[in-house]
XYZ file of C-alpha atoms in Angstrom:
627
model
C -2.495 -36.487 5.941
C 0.227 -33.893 5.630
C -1.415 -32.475 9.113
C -1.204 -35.540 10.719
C 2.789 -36.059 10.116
C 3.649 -32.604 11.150
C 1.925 -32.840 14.339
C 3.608 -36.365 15.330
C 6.704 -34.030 14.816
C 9.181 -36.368 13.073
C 8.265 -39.568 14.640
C 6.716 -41.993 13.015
C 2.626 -42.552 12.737
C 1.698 -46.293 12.197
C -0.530 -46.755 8.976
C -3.875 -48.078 11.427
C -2.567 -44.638 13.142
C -3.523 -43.028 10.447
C -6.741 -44.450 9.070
C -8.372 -44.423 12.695
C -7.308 -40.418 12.430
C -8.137 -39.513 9.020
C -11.689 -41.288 8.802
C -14.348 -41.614 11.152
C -15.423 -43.841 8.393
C -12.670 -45.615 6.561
C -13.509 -46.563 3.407
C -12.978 -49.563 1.925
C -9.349 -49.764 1.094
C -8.036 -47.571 3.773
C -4.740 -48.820 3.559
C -4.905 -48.186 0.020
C -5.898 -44.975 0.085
C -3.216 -44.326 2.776
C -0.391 -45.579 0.258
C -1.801 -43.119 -2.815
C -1.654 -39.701 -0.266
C 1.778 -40.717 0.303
C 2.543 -40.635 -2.992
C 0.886 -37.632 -3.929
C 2.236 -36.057 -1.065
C 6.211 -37.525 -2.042
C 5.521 -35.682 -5.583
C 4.781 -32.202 -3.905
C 7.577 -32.607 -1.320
C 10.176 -33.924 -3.640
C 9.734 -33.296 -7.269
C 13.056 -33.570 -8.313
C 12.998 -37.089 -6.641
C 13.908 -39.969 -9.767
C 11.845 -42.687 -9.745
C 12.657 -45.672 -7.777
C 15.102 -43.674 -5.265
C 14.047 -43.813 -1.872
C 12.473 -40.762 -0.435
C 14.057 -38.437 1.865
C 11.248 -36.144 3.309
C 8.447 -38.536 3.785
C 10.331 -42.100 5.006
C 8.859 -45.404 5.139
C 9.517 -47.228 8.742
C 8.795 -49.462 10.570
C 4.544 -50.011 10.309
C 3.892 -46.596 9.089
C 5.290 -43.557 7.862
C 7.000 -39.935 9.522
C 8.117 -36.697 7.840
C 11.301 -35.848 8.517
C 12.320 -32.512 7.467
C 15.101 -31.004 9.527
C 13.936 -27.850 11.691
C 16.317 -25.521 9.860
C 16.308 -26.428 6.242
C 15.056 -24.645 3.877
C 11.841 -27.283 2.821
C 10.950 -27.335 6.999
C 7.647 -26.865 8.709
C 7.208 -23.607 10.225
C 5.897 -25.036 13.452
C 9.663 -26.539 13.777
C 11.238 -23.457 12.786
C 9.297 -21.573 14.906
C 10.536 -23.732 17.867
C 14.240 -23.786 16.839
C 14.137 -20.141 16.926
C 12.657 -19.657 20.256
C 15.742 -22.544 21.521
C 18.466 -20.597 20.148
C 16.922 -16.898 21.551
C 16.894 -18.642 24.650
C 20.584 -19.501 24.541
C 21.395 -15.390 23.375
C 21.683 -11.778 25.352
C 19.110 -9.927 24.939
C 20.120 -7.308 22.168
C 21.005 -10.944 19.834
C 17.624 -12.874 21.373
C 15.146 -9.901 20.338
C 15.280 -9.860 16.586
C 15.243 -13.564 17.317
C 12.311 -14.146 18.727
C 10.560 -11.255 16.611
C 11.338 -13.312 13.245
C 10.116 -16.435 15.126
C 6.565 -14.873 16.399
C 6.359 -13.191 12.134
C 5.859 -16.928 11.208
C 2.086 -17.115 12.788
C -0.319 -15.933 10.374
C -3.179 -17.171 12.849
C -3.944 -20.043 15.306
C -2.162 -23.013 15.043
C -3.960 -25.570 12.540
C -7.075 -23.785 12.632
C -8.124 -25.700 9.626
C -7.869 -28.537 11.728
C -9.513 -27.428 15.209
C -11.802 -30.378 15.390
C -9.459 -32.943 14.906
C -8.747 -34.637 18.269
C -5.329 -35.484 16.892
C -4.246 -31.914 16.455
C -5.741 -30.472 19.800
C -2.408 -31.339 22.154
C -0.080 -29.784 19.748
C -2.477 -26.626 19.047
C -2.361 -26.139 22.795
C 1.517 -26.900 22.875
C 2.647 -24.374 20.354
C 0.012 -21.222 21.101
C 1.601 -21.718 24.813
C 4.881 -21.504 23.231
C 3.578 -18.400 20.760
C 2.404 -16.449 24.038
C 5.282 -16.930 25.985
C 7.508 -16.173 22.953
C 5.468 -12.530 22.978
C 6.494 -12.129 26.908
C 10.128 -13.034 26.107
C 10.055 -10.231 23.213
C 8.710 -7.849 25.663
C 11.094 -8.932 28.118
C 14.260 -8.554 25.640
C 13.064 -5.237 24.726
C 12.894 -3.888 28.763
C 16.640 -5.373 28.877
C 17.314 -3.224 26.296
C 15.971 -0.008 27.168
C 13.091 0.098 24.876
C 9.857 -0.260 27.177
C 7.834 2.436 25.000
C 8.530 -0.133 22.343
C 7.487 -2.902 24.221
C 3.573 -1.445 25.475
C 1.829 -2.203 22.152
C 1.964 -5.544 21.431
C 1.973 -6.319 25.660
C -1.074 -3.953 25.427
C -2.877 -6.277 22.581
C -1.366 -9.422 24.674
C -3.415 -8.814 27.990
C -6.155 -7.700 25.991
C -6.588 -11.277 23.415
C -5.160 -13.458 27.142
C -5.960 -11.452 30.261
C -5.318 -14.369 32.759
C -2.200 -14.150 31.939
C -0.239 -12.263 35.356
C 3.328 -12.351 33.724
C 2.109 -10.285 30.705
C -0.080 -7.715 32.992
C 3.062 -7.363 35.150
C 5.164 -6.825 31.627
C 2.587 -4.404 30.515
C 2.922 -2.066 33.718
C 6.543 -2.198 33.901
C 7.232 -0.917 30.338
C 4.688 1.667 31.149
C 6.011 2.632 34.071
C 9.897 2.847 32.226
C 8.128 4.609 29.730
C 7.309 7.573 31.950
C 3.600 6.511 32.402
C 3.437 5.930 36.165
C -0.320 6.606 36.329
C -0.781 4.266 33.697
C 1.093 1.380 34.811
C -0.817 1.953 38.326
C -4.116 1.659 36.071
C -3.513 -1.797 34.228
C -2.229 -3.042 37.483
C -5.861 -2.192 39.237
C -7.280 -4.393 35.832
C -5.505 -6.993 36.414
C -6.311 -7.201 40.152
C -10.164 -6.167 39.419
C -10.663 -9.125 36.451
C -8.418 -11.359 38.358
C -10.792 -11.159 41.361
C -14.322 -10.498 39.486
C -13.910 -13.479 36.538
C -12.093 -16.498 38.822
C -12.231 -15.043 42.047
C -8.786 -14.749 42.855
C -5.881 -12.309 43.945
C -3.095 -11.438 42.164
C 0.093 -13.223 42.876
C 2.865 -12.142 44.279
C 5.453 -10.476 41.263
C 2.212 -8.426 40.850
C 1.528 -7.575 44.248
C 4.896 -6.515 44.426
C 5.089 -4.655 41.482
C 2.418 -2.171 42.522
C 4.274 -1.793 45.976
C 7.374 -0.597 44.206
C 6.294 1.613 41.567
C 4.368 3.267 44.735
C 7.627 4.011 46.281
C 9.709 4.425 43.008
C 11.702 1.507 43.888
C 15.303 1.906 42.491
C 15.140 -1.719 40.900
C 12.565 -0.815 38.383
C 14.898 1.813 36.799
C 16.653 -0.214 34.027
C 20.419 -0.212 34.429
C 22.242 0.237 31.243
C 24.652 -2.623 30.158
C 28.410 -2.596 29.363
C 27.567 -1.211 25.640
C 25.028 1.083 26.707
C 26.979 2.553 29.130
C 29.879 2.629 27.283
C 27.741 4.354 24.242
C 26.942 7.066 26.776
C 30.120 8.179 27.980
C 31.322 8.023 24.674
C 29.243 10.179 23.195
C 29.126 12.818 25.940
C 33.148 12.753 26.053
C 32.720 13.182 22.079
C 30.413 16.369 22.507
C 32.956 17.552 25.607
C 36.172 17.085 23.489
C 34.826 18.376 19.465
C 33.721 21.661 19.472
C 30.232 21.813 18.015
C 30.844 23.636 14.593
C 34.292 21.850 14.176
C 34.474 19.958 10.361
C 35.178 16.739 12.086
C 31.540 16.150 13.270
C 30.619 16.249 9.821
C 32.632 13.292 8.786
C 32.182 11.490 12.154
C 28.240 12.176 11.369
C 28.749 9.716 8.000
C 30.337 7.189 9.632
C 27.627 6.991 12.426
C 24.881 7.293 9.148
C 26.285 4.377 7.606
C 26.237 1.986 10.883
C 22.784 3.357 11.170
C 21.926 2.556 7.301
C 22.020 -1.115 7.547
C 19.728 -1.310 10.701
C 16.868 -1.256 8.008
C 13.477 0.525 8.572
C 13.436 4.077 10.148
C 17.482 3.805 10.232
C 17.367 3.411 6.715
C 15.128 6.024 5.266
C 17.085 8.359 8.415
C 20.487 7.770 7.466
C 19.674 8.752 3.122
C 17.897 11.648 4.658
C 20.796 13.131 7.120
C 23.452 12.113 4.750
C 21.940 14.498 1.800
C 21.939 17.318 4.532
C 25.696 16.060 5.909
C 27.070 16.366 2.234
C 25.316 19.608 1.818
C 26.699 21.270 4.741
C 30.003 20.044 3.649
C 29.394 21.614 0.169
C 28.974 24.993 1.922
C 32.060 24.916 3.938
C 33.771 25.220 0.437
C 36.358 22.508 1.404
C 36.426 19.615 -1.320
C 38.472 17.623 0.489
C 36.062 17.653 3.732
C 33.217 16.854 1.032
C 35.046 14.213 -0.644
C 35.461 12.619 2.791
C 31.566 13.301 3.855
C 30.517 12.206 0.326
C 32.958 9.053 0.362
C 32.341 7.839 3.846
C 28.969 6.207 3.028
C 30.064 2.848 1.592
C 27.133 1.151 2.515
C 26.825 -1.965 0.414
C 23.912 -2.003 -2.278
C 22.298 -5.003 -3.834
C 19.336 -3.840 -5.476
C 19.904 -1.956 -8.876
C 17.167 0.350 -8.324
C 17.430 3.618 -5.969
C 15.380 4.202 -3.259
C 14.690 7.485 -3.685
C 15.511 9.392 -7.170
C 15.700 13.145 -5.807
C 18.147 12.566 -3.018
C 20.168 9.673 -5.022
C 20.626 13.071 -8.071
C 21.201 15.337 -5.784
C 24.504 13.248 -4.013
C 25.633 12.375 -7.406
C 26.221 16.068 -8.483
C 27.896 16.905 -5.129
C 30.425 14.086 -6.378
C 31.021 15.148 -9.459
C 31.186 19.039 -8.202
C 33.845 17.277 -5.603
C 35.589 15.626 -8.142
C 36.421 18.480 -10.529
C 37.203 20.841 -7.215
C 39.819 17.754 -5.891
C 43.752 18.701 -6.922
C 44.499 16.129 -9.698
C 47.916 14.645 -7.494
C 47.743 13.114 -4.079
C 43.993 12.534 -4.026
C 43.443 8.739 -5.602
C 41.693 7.189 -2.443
C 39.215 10.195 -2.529
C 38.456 10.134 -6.052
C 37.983 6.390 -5.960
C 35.238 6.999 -3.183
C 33.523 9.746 -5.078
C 33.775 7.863 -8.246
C 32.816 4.825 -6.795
C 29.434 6.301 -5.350
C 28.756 8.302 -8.453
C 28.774 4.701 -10.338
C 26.598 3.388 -7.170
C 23.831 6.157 -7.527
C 23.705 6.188 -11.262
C 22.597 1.941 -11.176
C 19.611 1.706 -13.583
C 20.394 4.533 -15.766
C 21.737 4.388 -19.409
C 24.064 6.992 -19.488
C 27.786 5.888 -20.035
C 28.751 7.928 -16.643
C 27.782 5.206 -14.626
C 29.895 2.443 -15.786
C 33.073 4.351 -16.871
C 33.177 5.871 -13.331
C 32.748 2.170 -12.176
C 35.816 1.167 -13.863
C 38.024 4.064 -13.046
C 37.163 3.498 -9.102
C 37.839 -0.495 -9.680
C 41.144 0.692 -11.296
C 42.451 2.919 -8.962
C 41.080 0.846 -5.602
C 43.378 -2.091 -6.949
C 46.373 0.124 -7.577
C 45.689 1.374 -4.413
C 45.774 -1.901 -2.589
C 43.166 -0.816 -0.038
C 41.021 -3.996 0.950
C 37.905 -1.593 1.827
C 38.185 0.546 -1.061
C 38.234 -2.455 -3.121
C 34.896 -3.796 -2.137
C 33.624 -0.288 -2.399
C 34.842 -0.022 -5.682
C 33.605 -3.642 -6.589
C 29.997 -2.804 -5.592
C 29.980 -0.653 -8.080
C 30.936 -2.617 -10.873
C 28.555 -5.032 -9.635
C 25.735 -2.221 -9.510
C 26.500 -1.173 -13.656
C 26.882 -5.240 -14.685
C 23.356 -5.166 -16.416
C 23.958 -3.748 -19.346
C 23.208 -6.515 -21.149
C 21.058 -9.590 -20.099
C 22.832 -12.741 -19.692
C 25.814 -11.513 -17.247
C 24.788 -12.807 -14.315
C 28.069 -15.458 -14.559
C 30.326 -12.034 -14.684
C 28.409 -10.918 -11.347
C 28.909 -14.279 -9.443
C 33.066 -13.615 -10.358
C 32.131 -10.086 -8.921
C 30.232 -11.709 -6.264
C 32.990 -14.223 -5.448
C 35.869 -11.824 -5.336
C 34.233 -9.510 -2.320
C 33.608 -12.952 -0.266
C 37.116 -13.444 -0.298
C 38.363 -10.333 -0.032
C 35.575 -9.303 2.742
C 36.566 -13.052 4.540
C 40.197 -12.323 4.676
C 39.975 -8.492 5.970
C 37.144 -8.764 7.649
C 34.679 -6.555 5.985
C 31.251 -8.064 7.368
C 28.977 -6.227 5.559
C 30.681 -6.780 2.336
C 30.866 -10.576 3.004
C 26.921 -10.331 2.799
C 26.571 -8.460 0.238
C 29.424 -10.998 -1.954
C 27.050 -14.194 -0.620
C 23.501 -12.123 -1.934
C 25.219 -11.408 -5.334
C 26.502 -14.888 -5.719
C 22.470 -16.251 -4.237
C 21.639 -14.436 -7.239
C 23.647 -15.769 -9.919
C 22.618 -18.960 -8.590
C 18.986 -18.595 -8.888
C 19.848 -17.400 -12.838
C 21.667 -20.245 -13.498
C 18.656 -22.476 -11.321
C 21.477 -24.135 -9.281
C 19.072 -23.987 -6.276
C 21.896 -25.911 -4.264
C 24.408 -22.846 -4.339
C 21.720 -20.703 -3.806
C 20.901 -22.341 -0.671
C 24.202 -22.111 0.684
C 25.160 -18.537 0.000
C 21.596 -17.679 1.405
C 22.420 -19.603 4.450
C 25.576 -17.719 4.612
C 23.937 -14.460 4.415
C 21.390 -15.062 6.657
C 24.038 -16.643 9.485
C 26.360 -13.367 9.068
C 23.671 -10.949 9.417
C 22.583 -13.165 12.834
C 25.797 -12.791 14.181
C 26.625 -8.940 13.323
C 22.895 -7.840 13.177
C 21.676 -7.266 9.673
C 18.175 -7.678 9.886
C 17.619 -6.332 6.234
C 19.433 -9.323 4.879
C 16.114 -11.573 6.042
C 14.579 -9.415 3.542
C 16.094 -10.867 0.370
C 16.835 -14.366 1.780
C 12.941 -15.077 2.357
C 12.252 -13.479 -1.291
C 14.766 -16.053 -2.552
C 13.007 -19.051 -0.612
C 9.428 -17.701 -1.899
C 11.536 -17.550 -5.797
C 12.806 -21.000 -5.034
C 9.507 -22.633 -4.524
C 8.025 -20.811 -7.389
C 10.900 -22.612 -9.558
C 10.775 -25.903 -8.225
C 7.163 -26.626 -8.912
C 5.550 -25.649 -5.765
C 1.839 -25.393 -6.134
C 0.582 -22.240 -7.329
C -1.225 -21.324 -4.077
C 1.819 -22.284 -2.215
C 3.585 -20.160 -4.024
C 1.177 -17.328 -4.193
C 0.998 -17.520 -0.423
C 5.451 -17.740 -0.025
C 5.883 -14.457 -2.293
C 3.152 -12.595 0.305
C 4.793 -13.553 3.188
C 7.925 -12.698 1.791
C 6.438 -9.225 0.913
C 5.418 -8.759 4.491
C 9.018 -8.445 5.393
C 9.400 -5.298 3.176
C 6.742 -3.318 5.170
C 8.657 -0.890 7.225
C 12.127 -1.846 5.682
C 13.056 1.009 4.326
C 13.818 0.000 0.498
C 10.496 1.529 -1.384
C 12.983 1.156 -4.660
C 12.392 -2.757 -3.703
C 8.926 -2.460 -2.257
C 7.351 -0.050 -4.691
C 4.999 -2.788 -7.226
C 7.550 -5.724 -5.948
C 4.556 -8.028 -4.620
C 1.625 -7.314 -8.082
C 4.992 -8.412 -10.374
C 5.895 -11.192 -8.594
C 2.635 -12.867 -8.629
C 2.120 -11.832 -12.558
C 5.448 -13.362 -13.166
C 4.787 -16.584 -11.437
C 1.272 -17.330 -13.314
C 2.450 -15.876 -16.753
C 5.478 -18.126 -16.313
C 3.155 -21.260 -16.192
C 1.055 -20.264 -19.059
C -1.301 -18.681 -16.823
C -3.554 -15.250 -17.871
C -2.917 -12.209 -15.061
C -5.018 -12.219 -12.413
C -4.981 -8.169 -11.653
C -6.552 -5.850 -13.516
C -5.075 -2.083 -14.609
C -5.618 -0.735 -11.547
C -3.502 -3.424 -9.791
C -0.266 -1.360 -7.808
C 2.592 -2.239 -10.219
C 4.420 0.991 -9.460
C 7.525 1.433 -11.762
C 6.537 -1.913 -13.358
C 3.716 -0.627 -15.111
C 4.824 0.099 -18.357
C 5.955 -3.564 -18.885
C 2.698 -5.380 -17.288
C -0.082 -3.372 -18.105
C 0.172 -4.624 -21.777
C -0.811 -7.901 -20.627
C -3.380 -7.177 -18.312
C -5.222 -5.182 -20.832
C -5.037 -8.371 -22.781
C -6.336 -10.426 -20.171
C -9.393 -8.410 -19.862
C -9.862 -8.452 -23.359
C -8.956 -5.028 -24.168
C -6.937 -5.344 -26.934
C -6.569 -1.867 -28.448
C -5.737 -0.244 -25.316
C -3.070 -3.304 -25.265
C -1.758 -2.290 -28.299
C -1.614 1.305 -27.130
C 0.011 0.648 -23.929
C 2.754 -1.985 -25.502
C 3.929 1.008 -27.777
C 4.205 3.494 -25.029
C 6.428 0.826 -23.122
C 10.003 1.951 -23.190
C 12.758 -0.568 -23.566
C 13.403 -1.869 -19.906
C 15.919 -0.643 -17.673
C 19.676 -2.439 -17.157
C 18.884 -3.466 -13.886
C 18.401 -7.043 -12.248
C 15.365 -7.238 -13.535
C 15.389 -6.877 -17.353
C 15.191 -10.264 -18.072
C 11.858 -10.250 -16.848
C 10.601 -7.324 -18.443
C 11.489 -8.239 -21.696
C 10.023 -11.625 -21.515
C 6.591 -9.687 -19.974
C 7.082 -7.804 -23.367
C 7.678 -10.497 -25.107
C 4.354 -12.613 -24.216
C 2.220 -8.829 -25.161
C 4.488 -8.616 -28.054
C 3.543 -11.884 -29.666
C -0.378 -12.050 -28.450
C -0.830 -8.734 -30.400
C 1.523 -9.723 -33.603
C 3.830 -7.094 -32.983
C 6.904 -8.231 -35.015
C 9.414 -5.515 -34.921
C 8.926 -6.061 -30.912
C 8.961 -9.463 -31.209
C 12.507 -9.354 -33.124
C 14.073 -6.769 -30.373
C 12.781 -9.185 -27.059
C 14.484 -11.863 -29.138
C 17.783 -10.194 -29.569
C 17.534 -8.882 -25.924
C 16.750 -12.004 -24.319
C 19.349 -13.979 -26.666
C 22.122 -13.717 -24.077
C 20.335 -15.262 -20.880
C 18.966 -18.074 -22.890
C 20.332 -20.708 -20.288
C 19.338 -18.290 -17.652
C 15.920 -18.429 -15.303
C 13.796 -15.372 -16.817
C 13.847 -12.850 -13.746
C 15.664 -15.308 -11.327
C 18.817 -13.138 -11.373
C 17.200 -10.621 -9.331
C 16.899 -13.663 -6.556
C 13.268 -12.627 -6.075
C 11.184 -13.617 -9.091
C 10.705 -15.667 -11.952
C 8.764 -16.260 -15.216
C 10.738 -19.796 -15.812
C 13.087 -20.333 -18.274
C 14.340 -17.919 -20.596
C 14.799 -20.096 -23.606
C 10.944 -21.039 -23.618
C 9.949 -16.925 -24.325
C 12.500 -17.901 -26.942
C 11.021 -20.665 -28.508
C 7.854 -18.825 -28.519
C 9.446 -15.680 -30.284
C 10.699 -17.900 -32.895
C 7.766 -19.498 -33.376
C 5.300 -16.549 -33.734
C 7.912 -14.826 -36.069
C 8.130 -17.983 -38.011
C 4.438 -18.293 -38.428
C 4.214 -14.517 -39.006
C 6.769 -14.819 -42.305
């Protein structure tokens, strides 16, 4: 039924429609039976609708029914989104249209209603959007030639012809990103394929863009060469009148070296992991110039904004953190305040997650001195850190959305992008604590149209972990759900955050079962990473192993002040009470006493185990019962 609407993509499918589609032999009461999947279907899509108030998804009109979810909200079909991104690539330059139509083509997850292939009502609009799909993968391939990056483009062209090889537009694709990629004899090779299949399977030549690619390459035709654009070309005589002008040992590479590091941070994936790896080596090489000033710059420079209270990678974050404090005691005491502030900002920014005192106090002297300073970008520096050491407690996600709050307006009014991002994902967070779904929505939407318009493509990451969160909340249907948080987990492969990815996907799922009364579905060996002290207690109990459970919910340390302790302690909690362990019991309760109007784990905006004042109640109880 749900099938059926989709496909007659918003318009509306008369009820004798629908019985001559859905049975080839109605039953009785078709009609009937019509009206009661409408109704099931109006309590899955809306289940915060109150009774008696017309429906707003799936509409009553005229002699039958339609679905009418708008292409870009939040609730839509992916089919429709998939379509509304391919309309607005189409309208973008190439460098805007690529990530585009790369988020667009990550919705398929295989052939369009493929549950469905027999159904002659689906057949047309399977046909529709895998057309749509394949020429989505030749405008990809295409962006990516504009852009310079045909060696990128071969693969999935490669995979294209292979899985369509009548296609001529993606065999001509295919040889000219090899050929751009320096593989003349290739490209000459896949070109002789196409011809030889072309000619052997349907018994036809190759048309003419083909023909005349072959000619060209042959004679190195100038055309094929790709010409850089305005930015390229400006990037390249930039760079080479940088290396003409700064001598190559002079200091000021080193701090010019940051700034580039911190552009290339927020690319995500290999710019990412690059950009923590150079900038440990950049703040070293300052350290052995013996200038603290030069290292305070090189040290300071990195402001990259930070949302997720767990580092990336422990070594390198320890080893920065002791160059700033080395910096800060070398620094003259007079003058400096705009330095320090950096280095003390950072050190409070690589110490999030700890429990030492360092991290918070150095917080508050950077937030102190940025505002006496009066230095807009120092401020939301400085304010990232407080945000980063505001879990020291649970229950303060309302102080993070003022945090949250004051960056969007100070990041809107001096024009600090980045920060503007980070101030909506903070504030999406409080949000989902406070389960005001609404707000969340519209900071996410912010996020996610900032980071379209100034390329962020790691802010996708958290804004489809929210929507996967949000349906998780709102009563989607536990394979729904299940199948929102992988897809959602997908996006973390190859981002460059293994402090995020690491166990991420295992505690998710365990959350959203355990949350609904649910037993775990893993077992010990599941890939919890650092979540494994605070899970594995009830896993052991779910495979009836209840000494080791015991064992394992002793060994658990007290979880760490980070977005996610909430969670942990309600994980603890549930172990705590199955195995009568009252001392615990009494410290979850005290711990989780602060966020009892809070969403247990929503605060991180990625997971939840419901609300926090039914691990509460349950406390109470089993203490209660245990007097």
């Amino acid at each position: 039924m749900l099938a059926r609407l989709i496909v007659a993509r918003r318009r509306v499918v008369p009820v004798d429609r629908l019985v001559a589609d859905l049975w080839a032999t109605p039953p009785a009461d078709p009609v009937g039976a019509v009206r009661t999947f409408v109704a099931a279907l109006r309590r899955e899509l809306e289940p915060d609708r109150r009774p008696r108030t017309p429906a707003a998804l799936l509409v009553t009109e005229g002699p039958g029914y339609a679905l009418r979810a708008a292409p870009d909200a939040v609730d839509a079909v992916d089919a429709w989104r998939f379509e509304a991104e391919l309309t607005a690539a189409g309208e973008l330059p190439p460098d805007r249209a690529a990530p585009r139509l790369a988020d667009a083509l990550g919705r398929w997850r295989g052939p369009a209603y493929a549950e469905f292939a027999d159904a002659h009502w689906a057949g047309a609009e399977r046909a529709r959007l895998t057309e749509q799909r394949l020429r989505a993968v030749e405008r990809l391939a295409e962006a990516r030639l504009a852009l310079g990056r045909a060696a990128d483009a071969v693969p999935e062209l490669d995979a294209h012809v292979t899985e369509h090889p009548w296609r001529e537009e993606a065999w001509r694709l295919l040889a000219l990103a090899l050929y751009r990629a320096g593989r003349q004899g290739d490209a000459l090779a896949v070109l002789r394929r196409a011809r030889a299949l072309l000619a052997d399977r349907l018994g036809i030549d190759p048309g003419p863009r083909l023909r005349h690619l072959e000619t060209d390459i042959l004679r190195h035709a100038p055309h094929l060469a790709p010409e850089p654009g305005g930015a390229e070309r400006v990037w390249a005589e930039a760079t080479a009148a940088y290396d003409r002008a700064v001598p190559t040992g002079a200091r000021a590479r080193l701090a010019s070296t940051v700034g580039l590091l911190r552009d290339l941070a927020v690319t995500g994936g290999g710019g990412l992991a690059a950009a923590r790896r150079h900038r440990v080596a950049a703040v070293a090489a300052a350290e052995e110039l013996g200038d603290p000033e030069l290292t305070a710059r090189v040290v300071g420079a990195y402001d990259v904004p930070a949302i997720w209270t767990r580092v990336d990678d422990p070594e390198q974050t320890a080893r920065v953190v002791a160059a700033a404090e080395r910096t800060l005691a070398a620094l003259p005491t007079e003058g400096r305040e705009a330095a320090r502030a950096r280095l003390l900002a950072t050190i409070a920014l690589e110490s999030r997650g700890a429990r030492s005192p360092r991290g918070p106090l150095a917080a508050r002297q950077a937030e102190e001195l940025a505002r006496r300073l009066d230095d807009p970008a120092l401020l939301a520096f400085a304010l990232n850190a407080v945000f980063m050491q505001s879990c020291g407690r649970t229950g303060l996600a309302p102080r993070r959305d003022a945090i949250g709050a004051e960056i969007v307006t100070l990041a809107e009014r001096h024009g600090l992008a980045t920060y503007q991002v980070l101030g909506h994902l903070i504030r999406l967070q409080a949000h989902c604590a406070a389960a005001d779904f609404t707000g969340a929505d519209r900071h996410a939407a912010a996020a996610d149209r900032l980071a379209d318009r100034h390329e962020l493509p790691l802010v996708g990451v958290f804004t489809h972990w929210y929507a996967a969160l949000r349906g998780a909340a709102t009563g989607a249907p536990l394979p729904v759900a299940e199948a929102a948080f992988r897809d959602a987990a997908g996006r973390l492969d190859g981002a460059g955050m293994p402090g995020l990815e690491r166990g991420l996907l295992p505690l998710a799922l365990l959350c959203l079962r355990v949350g609904r009364g649910l037993p775990p579905a893993g077992d010990e060996h599941t890939a919890f990473g650092p979540y494994a002290p605070w899970t594995l207690p009830l896993v052991l109990l779910a495979a009836d192993r209840r000494d080791a459970a015991a064992d394992a919910l002793r060994r658990a340390p007290e979880p760490p002040p980070d977005l996610l302790a909430e969670a942990l302690w309600c994980l603890l909690a549930r172990a705590a009470i199955a195995l009568d362990d009252r001392p615990l019991m009494r410290r979850a309760h005290d711990a989780l006493a602060p966020a009892a109007t809070e969403l247990a784990g929503a605060a991180s905006g990625l997971l939840t185990l419901g609300p926090v004042r039914t691990h509460l109640t349950a406390l109470t109880a089993a203490l209660n019962t245990a007097a």
